Amino acid sequence: GDGKLFVMPVTRTVRIRTGEENEAALTIEEAATVSDSRKKK
């Protein structure tokens, strides 16, 4: 590359898969709970 970095304000965000926009599109989805089979019973 030529070593240039362009910085621009983000005015709108869209999560394509769900259609969420702006703040909702920037939040992390809840992770699924995975049981740990290594725990002693």
Coordinates of N, CA and C in Angstrom, one line a residue:
G1 N 0.8 -1.2 0.0 CA 0.0 0.0 0.0 C 0.9 1.3 0.0
D2 N 0.2 2.4 -0.1 CA 1.0 3.6 -0.1 C 1.0 4.3 1.2
G3 N 0.6 3.6 2.3 CA 0.7 4.2 3.6 C -0.3 5.2 4.0
K4 N -1.4 5.3 3.3 CA -2.4 6.3 3.6 C -3.6 5.7 4.3
L5 N -4.1 6.4 5.3 CA -5.2 6.0 6.1 C -6.3 7.1 6.0
F6 N -7.5 6.8 5.6 CA -8.5 7.8 5.5 C -9.5 7.6 6.6
V7 N -9.8 8.6 7.4 CA -10.7 8.6 8.5 C -11.9 9.5 8.2
M8 N -13.1 8.8 8.3 CA -14.3 9.6 8.1 C -15.3 9.3 9.1
P9 N -16.2 10.2 9.4 CA -17.2 9.9 10.4 C -18.2 8.9 9.9
V10 N -18.7 8.0 10.8 CA -19.8 7.1 10.5 C -21.1 7.7 10.8
T11 N -21.9 7.9 9.8 CA -23.2 8.5 10.0 C -24.4 7.5 10.2
R12 N -24.2 6.3 9.7 CA -25.2 5.3 9.8 C -24.6 3.9 9.7
T13 N -25.1 3.0 10.6 CA -24.6 1.6 10.5 C -25.8 0.7 10.3
V14 N -25.6 -0.4 9.5 CA -26.7 -1.4 9.3 C -26.0 -2.7 9.4
R15 N -26.7 -3.6 10.2 CA -26.2 -5.0 10.2 C -27.1 -5.7 9.1
I16 N -26.4 -6.1 8.1 CA -27.1 -6.6 6.9 C -28.0 -7.9 7.2
R17 N -27.4 -8.8 8.0 CA -28.1 -10.0 8.3 C -29.5 -9.8 9.0
T18 N -29.6 -8.9 9.9 CA -30.8 -8.7 10.7 C -31.5 -7.4 10.4
G19 N -30.9 -6.5 9.7 CA -31.5 -5.2 9.4 C -31.5 -4.2 10.5
E20 N -30.8 -4.6 11.6 CA -30.7 -3.6 12.7 C -29.9 -2.4 12.2
E21 N -30.2 -1.2 12.8 CA -29.5 0.0 12.4 C -29.0 0.7 13.5
N22 N -28.0 1.6 13.2 CA -27.3 2.5 14.2 C -26.8 1.8 15.5
E23 N -27.2 2.2 16.6 CA -26.7 1.7 17.9 C -27.0 0.2 18.0
A24 N -28.1 -0.3 17.6 CA -28.5 -1.7 17.7 C -27.5 -2.6 16.8
A25 N -27.1 -2.0 15.7 CA -26.2 -2.7 14.8 C -24.8 -2.8 15.4
L26 N -24.4 -2.0 16.3 CA -23.1 -1.9 16.9 C -22.9 -2.8 18.2
T27 N -24.0 -3.2 18.8 CA -23.9 -4.0 20.0 C -23.6 -5.4 19.7
I28 N -23.0 -6.1 20.6 CA -22.6 -7.5 20.4 C -23.8 -8.4 20.7
E29 N -24.0 -9.4 19.9 CA -25.1 -10.3 20.2 C -24.8 -11.2 21.4
E30 N -25.9 -11.6 22.1 CA -25.6 -12.5 23.2 C -25.0 -13.8 22.8
A31 N -24.0 -14.2 23.5 CA -23.3 -15.5 23.2 C -24.2 -16.6 23.7
A32 N -24.2 -17.7 23.0 CA -24.9 -18.9 23.4 C -24.2 -19.5 24.6
T33 N -25.0 -20.0 25.5 CA -24.4 -20.7 26.7 C -23.9 -22.1 26.2
V34 N -22.7 -22.4 26.5 CA -22.1 -23.7 26.2 C -21.8 -24.4 27.5
S35 N -22.3 -25.6 27.6 CA -22.0 -26.3 28.9 C -20.5 -26.9 28.8
D36 N -19.9 -26.9 29.9 CA -18.5 -27.4 30.0 C -18.5 -28.8 30.4
S37 N -18.3 -29.8 29.5 CA -18.4 -31.2 29.8 C -17.2 -31.6 30.7
R38 N -16.2 -30.8 30.9 CA -15.1 -31.1 31.8 C -15.4 -31.0 33.2
K39 N -16.5 -30.4 33.6 CA -16.8 -30.2 35.0 C -17.1 -31.5 35.7
K40 N -16.7 -31.7 36.9 CA -17.0 -32.9 37.6 C -18.5 -32.9 38.0
K41 N -19.1 -34.0 38.0 CA -20.5 -34.2 38.3 C -20.7 -34.7 39.7

